[in-house]
XYZ file of C-alpha atoms in Angstrom:
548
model
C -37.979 -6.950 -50.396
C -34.530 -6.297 -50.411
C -35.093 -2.470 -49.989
C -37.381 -2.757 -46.985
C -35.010 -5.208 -45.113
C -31.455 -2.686 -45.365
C -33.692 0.147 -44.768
C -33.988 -0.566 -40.945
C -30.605 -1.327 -40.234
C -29.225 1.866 -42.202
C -31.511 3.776 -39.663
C -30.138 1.666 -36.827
C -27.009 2.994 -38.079
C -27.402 6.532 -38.052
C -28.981 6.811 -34.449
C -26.045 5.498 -32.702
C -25.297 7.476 -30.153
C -22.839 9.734 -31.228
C -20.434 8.910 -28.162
C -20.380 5.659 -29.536
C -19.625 7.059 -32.993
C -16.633 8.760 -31.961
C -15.372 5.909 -29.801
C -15.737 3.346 -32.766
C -13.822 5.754 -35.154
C -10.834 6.502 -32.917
C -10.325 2.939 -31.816
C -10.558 1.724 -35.476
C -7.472 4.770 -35.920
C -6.089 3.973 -32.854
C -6.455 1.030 -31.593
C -7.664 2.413 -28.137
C -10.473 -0.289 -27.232
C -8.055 -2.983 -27.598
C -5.425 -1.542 -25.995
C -7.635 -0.383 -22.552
C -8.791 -4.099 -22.928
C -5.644 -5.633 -22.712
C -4.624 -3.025 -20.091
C -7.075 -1.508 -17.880
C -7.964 -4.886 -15.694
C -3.874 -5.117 -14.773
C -3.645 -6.150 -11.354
C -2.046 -3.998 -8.968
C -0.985 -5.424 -5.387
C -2.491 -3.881 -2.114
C 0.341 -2.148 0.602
C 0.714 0.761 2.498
C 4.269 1.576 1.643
C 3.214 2.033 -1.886
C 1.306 4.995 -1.545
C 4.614 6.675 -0.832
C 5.250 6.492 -4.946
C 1.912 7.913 -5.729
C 2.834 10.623 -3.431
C 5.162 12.414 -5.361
C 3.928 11.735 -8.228
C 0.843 13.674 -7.265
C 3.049 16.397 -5.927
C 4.709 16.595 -9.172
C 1.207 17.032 -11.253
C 0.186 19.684 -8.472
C 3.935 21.403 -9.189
C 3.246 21.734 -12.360
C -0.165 22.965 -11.699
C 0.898 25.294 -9.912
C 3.642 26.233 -11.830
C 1.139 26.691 -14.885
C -0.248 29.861 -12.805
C 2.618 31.302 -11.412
C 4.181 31.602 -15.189
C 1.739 33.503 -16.146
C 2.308 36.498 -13.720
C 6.440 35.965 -13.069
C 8.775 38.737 -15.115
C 12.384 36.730 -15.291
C 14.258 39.902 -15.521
C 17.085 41.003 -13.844
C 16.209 45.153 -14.731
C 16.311 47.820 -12.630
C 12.912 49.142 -10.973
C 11.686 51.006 -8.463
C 8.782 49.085 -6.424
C 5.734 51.004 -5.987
C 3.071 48.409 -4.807
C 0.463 47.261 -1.815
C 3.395 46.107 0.322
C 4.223 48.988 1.633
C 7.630 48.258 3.689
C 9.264 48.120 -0.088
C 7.632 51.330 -1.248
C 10.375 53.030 -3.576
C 13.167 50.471 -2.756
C 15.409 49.710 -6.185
C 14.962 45.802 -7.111
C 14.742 43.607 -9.904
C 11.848 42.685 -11.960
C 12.072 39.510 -11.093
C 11.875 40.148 -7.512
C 8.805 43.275 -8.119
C 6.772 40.664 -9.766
C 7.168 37.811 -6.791
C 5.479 40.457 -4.677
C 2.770 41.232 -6.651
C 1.764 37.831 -6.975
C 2.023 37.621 -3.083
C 0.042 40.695 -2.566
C -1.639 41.761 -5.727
C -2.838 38.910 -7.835
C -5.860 37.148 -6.137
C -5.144 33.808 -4.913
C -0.967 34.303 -5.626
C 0.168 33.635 -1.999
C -1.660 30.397 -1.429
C -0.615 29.232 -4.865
C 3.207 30.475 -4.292
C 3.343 28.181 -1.142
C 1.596 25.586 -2.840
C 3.588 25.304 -4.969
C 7.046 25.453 -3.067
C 5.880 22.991 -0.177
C 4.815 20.288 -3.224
C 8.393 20.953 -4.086
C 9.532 19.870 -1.236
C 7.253 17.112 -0.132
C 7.759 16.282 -3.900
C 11.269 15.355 -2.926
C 10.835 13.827 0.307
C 8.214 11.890 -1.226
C 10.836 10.029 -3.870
C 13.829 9.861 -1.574
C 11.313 7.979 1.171
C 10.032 5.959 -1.695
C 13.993 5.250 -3.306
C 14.472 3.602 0.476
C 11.284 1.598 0.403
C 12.602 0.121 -3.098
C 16.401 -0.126 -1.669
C 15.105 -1.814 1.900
C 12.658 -4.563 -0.230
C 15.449 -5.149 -2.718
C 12.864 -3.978 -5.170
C 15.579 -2.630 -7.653
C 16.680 -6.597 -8.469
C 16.107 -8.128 -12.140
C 14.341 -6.740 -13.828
C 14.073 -3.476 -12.098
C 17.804 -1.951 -12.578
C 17.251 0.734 -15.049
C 14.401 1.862 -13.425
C 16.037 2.104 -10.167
C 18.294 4.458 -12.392
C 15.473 6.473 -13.848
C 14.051 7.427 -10.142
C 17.671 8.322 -9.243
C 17.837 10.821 -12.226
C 14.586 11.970 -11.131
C 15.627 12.700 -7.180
C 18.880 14.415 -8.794
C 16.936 16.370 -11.581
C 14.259 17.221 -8.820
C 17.114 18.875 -6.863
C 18.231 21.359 -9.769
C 14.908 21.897 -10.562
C 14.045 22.921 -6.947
C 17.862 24.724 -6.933
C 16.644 26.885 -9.985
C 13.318 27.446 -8.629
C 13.645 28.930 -5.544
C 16.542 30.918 -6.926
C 14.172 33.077 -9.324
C 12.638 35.757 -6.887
C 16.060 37.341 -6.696
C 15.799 37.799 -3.261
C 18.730 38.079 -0.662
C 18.243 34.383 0.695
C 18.210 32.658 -2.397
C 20.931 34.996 -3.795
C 22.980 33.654 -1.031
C 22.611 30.355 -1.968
C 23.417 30.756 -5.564
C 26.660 32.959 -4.591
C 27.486 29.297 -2.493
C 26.837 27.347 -6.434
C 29.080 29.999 -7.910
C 31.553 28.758 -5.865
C 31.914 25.721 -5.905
C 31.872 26.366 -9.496
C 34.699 28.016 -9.553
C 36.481 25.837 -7.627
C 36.612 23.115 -10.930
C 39.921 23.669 -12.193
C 39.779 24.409 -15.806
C 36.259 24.819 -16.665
C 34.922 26.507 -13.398
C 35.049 30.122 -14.985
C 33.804 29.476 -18.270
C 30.674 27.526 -16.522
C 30.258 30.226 -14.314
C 30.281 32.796 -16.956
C 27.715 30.498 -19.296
C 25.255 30.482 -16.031
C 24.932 33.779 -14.878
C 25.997 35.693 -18.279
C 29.145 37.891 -17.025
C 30.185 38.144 -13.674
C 28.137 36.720 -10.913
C 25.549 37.209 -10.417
C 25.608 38.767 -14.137
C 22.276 40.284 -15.704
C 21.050 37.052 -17.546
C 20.938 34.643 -14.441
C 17.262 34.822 -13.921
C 16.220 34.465 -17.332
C 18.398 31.343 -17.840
C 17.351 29.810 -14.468
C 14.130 30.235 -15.699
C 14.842 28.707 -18.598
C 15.943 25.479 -16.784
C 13.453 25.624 -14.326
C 10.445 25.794 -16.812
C 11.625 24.299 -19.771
C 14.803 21.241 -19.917
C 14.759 20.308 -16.176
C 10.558 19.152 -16.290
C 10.865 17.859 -19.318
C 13.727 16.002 -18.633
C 11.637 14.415 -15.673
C 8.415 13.999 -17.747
C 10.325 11.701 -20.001
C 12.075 10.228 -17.129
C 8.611 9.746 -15.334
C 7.003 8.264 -18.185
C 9.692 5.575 -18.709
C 9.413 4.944 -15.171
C 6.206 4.414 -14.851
C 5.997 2.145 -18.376
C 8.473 0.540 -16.785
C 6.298 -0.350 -13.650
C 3.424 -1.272 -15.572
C 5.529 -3.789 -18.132
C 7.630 -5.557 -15.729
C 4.439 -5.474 -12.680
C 4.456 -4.174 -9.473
C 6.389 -5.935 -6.811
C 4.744 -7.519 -3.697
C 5.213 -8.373 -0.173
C 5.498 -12.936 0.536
C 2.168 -14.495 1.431
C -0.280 -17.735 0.544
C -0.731 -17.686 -3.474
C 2.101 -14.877 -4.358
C 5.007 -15.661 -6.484
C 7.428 -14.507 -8.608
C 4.531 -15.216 -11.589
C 1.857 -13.986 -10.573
C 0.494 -10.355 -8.825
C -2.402 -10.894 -5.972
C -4.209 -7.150 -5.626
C -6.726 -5.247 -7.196
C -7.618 -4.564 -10.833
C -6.614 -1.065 -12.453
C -10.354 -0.190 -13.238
C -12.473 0.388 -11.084
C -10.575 -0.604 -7.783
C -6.837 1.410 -8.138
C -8.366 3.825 -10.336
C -10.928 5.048 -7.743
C -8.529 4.718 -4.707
C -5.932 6.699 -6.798
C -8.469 9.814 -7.575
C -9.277 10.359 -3.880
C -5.409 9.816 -3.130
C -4.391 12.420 -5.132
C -7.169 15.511 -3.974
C -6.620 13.944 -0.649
C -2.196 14.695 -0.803
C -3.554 18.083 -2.847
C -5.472 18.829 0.162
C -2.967 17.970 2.782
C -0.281 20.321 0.954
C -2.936 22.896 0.492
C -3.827 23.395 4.416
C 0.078 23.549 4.844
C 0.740 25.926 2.342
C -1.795 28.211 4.001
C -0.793 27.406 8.127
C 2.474 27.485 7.675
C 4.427 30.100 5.847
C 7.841 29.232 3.671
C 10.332 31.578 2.088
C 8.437 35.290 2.848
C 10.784 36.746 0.950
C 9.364 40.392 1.994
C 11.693 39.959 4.998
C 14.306 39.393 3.265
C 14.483 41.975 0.600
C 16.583 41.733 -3.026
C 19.283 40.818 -3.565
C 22.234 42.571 -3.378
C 25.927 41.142 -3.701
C 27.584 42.614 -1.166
C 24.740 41.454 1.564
C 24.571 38.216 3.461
C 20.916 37.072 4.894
C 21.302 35.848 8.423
C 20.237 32.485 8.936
C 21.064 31.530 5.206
C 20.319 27.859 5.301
C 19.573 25.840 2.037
C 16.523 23.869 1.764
C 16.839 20.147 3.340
C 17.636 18.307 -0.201
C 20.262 20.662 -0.281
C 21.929 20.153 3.491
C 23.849 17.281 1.866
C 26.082 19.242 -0.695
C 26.234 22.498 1.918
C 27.332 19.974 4.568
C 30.311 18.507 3.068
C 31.551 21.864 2.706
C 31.281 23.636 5.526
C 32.820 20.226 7.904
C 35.872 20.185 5.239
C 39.094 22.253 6.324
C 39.779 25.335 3.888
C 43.073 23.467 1.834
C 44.292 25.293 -0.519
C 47.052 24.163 -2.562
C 49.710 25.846 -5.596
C 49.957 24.426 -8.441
C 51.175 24.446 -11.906
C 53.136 27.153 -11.652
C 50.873 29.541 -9.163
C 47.542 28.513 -10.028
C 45.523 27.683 -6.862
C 43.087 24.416 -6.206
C 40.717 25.342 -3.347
C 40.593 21.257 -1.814
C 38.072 22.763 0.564
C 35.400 22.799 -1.736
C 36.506 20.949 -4.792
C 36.777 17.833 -2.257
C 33.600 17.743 -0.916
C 31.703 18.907 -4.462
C 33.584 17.208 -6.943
C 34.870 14.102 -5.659
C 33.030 12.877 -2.474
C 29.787 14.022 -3.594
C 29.577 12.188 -7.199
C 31.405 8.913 -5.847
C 28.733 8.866 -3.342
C 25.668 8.982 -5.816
C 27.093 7.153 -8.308
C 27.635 4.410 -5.986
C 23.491 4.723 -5.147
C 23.140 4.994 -8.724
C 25.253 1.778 -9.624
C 24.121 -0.196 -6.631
C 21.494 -2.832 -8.202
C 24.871 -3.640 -10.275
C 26.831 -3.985 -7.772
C 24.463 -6.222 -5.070
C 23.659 -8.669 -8.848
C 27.640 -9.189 -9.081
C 28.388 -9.552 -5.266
C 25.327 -11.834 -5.595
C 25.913 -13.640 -8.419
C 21.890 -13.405 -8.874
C 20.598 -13.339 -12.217
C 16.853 -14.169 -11.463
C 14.022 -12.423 -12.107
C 12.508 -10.768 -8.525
C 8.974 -9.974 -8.136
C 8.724 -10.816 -4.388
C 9.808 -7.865 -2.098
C 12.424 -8.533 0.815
C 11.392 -7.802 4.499
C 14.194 -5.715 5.454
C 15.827 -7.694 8.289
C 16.343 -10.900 5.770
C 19.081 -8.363 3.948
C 21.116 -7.130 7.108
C 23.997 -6.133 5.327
C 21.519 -3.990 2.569
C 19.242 -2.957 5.338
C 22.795 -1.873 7.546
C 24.208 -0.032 4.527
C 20.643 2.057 4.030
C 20.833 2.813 7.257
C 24.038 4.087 7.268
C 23.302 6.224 4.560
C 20.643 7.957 6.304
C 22.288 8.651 9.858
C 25.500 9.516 7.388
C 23.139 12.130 5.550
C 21.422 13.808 8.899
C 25.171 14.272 10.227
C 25.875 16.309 6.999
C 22.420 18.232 7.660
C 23.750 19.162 10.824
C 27.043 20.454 9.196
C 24.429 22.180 6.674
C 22.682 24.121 9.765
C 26.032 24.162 11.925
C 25.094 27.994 12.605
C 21.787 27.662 13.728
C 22.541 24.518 15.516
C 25.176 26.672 17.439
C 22.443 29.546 18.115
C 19.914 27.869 19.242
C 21.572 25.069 21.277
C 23.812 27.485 22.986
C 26.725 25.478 21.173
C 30.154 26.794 19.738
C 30.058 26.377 15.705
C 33.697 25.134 15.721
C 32.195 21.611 18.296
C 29.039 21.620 15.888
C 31.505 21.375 12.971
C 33.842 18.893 14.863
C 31.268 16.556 15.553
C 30.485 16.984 11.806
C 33.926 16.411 10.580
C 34.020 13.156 13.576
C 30.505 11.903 12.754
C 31.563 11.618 8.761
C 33.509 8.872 10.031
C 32.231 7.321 12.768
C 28.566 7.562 12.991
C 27.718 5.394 9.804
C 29.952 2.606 11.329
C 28.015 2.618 14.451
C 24.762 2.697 12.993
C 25.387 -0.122 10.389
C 26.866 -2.544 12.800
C 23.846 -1.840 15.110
C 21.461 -2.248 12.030
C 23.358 -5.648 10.712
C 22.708 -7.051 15.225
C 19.277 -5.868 15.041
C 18.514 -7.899 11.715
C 19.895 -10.692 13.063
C 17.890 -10.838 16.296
C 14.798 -10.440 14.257
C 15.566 -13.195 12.492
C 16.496 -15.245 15.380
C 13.215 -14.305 16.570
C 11.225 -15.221 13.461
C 12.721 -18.727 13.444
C 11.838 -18.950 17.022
C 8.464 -18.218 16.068
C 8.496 -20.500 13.178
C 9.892 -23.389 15.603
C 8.016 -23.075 18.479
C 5.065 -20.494 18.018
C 4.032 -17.175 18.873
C 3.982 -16.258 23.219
C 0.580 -16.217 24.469
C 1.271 -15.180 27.823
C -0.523 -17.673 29.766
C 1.376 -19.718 32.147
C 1.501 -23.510 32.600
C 2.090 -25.696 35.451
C 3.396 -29.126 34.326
C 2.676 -32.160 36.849
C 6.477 -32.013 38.045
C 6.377 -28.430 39.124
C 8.033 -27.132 36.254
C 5.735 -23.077 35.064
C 6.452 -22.771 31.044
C 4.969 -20.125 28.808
C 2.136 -21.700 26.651
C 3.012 -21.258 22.479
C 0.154 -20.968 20.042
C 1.541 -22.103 16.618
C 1.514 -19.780 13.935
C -1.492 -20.434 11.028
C 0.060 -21.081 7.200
C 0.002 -17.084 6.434
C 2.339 -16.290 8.963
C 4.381 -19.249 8.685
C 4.991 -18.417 4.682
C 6.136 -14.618 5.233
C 8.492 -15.777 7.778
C 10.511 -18.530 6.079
C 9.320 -17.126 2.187
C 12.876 -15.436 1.641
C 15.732 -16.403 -0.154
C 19.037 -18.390 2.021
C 21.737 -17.172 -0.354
C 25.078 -18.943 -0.176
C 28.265 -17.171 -0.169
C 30.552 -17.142 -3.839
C 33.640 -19.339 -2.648
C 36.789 -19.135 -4.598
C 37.300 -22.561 -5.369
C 40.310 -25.120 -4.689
C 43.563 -23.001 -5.416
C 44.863 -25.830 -7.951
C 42.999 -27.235 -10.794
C 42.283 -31.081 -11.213
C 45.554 -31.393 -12.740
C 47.407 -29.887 -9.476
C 48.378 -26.206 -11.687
C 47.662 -23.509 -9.867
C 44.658 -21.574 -10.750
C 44.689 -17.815 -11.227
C 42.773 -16.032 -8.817
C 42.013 -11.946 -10.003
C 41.767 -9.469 -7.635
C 38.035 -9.121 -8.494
C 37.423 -12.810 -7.984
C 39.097 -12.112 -4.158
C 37.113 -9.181 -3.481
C 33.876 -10.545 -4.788
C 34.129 -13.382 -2.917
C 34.743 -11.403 0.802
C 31.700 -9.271 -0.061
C 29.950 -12.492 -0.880
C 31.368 -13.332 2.771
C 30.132 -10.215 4.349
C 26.570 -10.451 3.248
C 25.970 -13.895 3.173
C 28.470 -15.981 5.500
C 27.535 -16.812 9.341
C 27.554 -13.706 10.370
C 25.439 -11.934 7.881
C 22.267 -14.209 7.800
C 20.291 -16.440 10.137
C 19.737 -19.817 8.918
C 16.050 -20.239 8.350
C 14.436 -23.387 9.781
C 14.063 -26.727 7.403
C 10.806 -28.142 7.498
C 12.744 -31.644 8.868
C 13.179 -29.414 11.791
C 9.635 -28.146 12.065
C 8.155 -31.681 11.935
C 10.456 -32.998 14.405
C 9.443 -29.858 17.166
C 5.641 -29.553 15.587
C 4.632 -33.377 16.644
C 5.501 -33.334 19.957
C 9.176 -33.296 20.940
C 10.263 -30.024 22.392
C 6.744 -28.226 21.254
C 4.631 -26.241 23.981
């Protein structure tokens, strides 16, 4: 009896599908089932401005696609050769290997062209993509507890992104990109101490030397993506452990995430994202051409391209450079510091992002907030954060212009030396203006949100009361709206204290504790906030006093 009953389920056994068969023995090696169980139903909340993350990280997967392809046709030699191929404007000019085989795979290998501007415009959306995204994060307030470090991951990933693009577009060794490498060399060489020997470890000799393409590649292939792979894997586990933050309304709080469930939901929506970006880029890349660098020709040392402008992640560095005066001082006995570019390169520029880089840090001790923050800020309830993005940005597009001060002079019918004045003034003045304007803009939205709050939205219909007096009917505002307007935080400012202790000695105040304490003032005092409405004062308006 025995025998006939184990007989069946044996069989049973051995016509499992064998799908299932492989399944069963990786998860019992793996642990896979239990891990997509615990995992793949995570809730992910619903907003437009999140899409702009997704972005680049499905230009970044089409880069390397892309990339993939183009390897396996580039030469990254600087050698000697005499081009003999389909374009025939080139025919028997002397150029370098590196920049024979960028031609073939725009004119010879099928598919090349398309792929080369591929893959340069997801380079460059790539990096629009995560600075747009870094604002939407700074604006929300998204980097607070427990999101620090991984505001400093995507920071090393929009400054890794910019070498990486640097290198790239540096290895057809033509004359545009040559001239933007001859601008690296120097402000290289304008380090005191170390410039020369980095300059001779880059480019092998001598700029531009005979190994510079080969270690470019090098960078651009190898360290600087998988630098960001790592980086972009720690981000993202670092989105999926500590959730994704989301916007104030009914049932969302700082415990809980209100959105749609990894599988199938996000899943689906992110697979038609990403061919959908891939397909955007893709009719760019083939309407609109970038870098032809048959116009341009090789590279030669001794030529300039006209027009030489860097591309727009770029403008920022060339900007600084070309506004500051030429200094040049003597020192140490003869030895010459060139303040015109070591300035702008080595002091200005890395104060500037490691202040965005340190600025979570900086907000938590001004702050004195050590909570955990899941709910995302509207903009105009931080008017001091919101006026110092802003800044940022208009400070940024002045420095473009100093980038492009030539072809802002050509085609404007400007002289360079007003474009680069207005640079050099601008640097000053126009973040001022446009964070004080941000900070009064805030403000009035705010005013205008506890209006709304108070005394309802406008409807536009007017109303004749029985004494003659027309008033403006108000429709309150249902419980949705009424939570996203007064959901933020009312921060009060850090105050010093009493200046003597209980005992009448006085206390020591640090410098810190004084400085702290104004910043405290300046985002958080009367003038940087708009006090939102109690609900006393919405009861007493709401049941009939003062209530349209």
């Amino acid at each position: 009896m025995s025998t006939t009953t184990d007989t069946p389920a044996s069989d049973s056994k051995r016509k499992a599908p064998a799908g299932e068969r492989v399944a069963d023995w990786a998860d019992g090696r793996l642990g896979i089932y239990s891990l997509a169980k615990a995992n793949m139903r995570k809730i992910f909340p619903d907003h437009w401005s999140f899409m702009l993350g997704e972005v680049a990280l499905y230009s970044f997967i089409i880069i390397i696609l892309t990339g993939v392809y183009l390897t396996m046709f580039f030469h990254p030699s600087m050698n000697e050769v005499e081009y003999h191929g389909s374009y025939v404007p080139m025919q028997g000019v002397q150029m370098s290997e590196a920049y024979k085989s960028t031609l073939d795979i725009s004119f010879d290998v099928r598919g090349g062209l398309l792929v080369r501007q591929i893959h340069h415009w997801a380079a460059l959306i790539f990096l629009a993509a995560m600075l747009v995204h870094m604002m939407r994060v700074f604006f929300t307030g998204a980097f607070r507890k427990p999101r620090e470090v991984n505001w400093v991951f995507g920071f090393l990933l929009l400054l890794l992104g910019m070498f990486t693009g640097l290198t790239g577009y540096s290895l057809p060794d033509d004359l545009l990109s040559g001239t933007g490498v001859r601008f690296m060399d120097g402000a290289i060489l304008s380090m005191p101490i170390v410039g020369t020997y980095v300059s001779m470890f880059l480019f092998g000799g001598e700029f531009p030397g005979h190994d510079m393409v080969a270690r470019f590649y090098s960078f651009h292939v190898l360290l600087l993506p998988g630098l960001m792979l790592g980086l972009l894997a720690a981000h993202l586990i670092l989105v999926f452990y500590h959730k994704h933050t989301q916007f104030a309304g009914p049932g969302r709080t700082n415990k809980n995430v209100v959105g749609m469930p990894l599988l199938p939901v996000y899943m689906a929506k992110a697979g038609g994202f990403f061919f959908l970006v891939f397909g955007v880029i893709a009719a760019i890349s083939a309407l609109f051409t970038v870098n032809p660098i048959w116009n341009l020709g090789p590279y030669r040392p001794e030529e300039v391209s006209t027009n030489a402008q860097p591309d727009w992640y770029m403008g920022f560095p060339e900007g600084l450079v070309r506004a500051m005066p030429g200094w040049e001082v003597s020192v140490w006995g003869g030895h010459t510091l060139v303040l015109g570019v070591m300035i702008p390169v080595m002091i200005l520029m890395p104060l500037v992002l490691a202040a965005i880089a340190l600025y979570p840090f900086i907000e938590a001790w001004v702050t004195g907030d050590k909570r955990e923050h899941h709910i995302a800020d509207r903009p105009r309830n931080a008017p001091t954060r919101t006026g110092f993005g802003a800044a940022w940005i208009s400070w940024y597009f002045v420095l473009l212009i100093g980038g492009g001060n030539d072809l802002w002079a050509t085609h404007f019918h400007l002289s360079i030396n007003a474009v680069t004045w207005f640079v050099r003034i601008g640097f000053f003045v126009v973040p001022v203006l446009v964070f004080v304007a941000t900070r009064r803009i805030c403000l009035g939205l705010q005013r205008r949100d506890r209006e709304k709050v108070l005394h309802g939205r406008e409807t536009g219909t007017i109303k004749r009361l029985p004494h003659g007096e027309f008033i403006e009917v108000h429709e309150p505002l249902d419980q949705e709206q009424l939570h996203t307007l007064t959901a933020h935080d009312q921060y009060e400012p850090v105050e010093i204290g009493p200046e003597t202790d209980e005992n009448g000695v006085e206390r020591k105040v640090t410098r810190g504790q004084k400085l702290r304490s104004r910043l405290s003032k300046g985002y958080f005092g009367d003038s940087g906030q708009i006090p939102k409405p109690s609900a006393e004062e919405y009861k007493e308006l709401t049941s009939g006093h003062g209530h349209h």
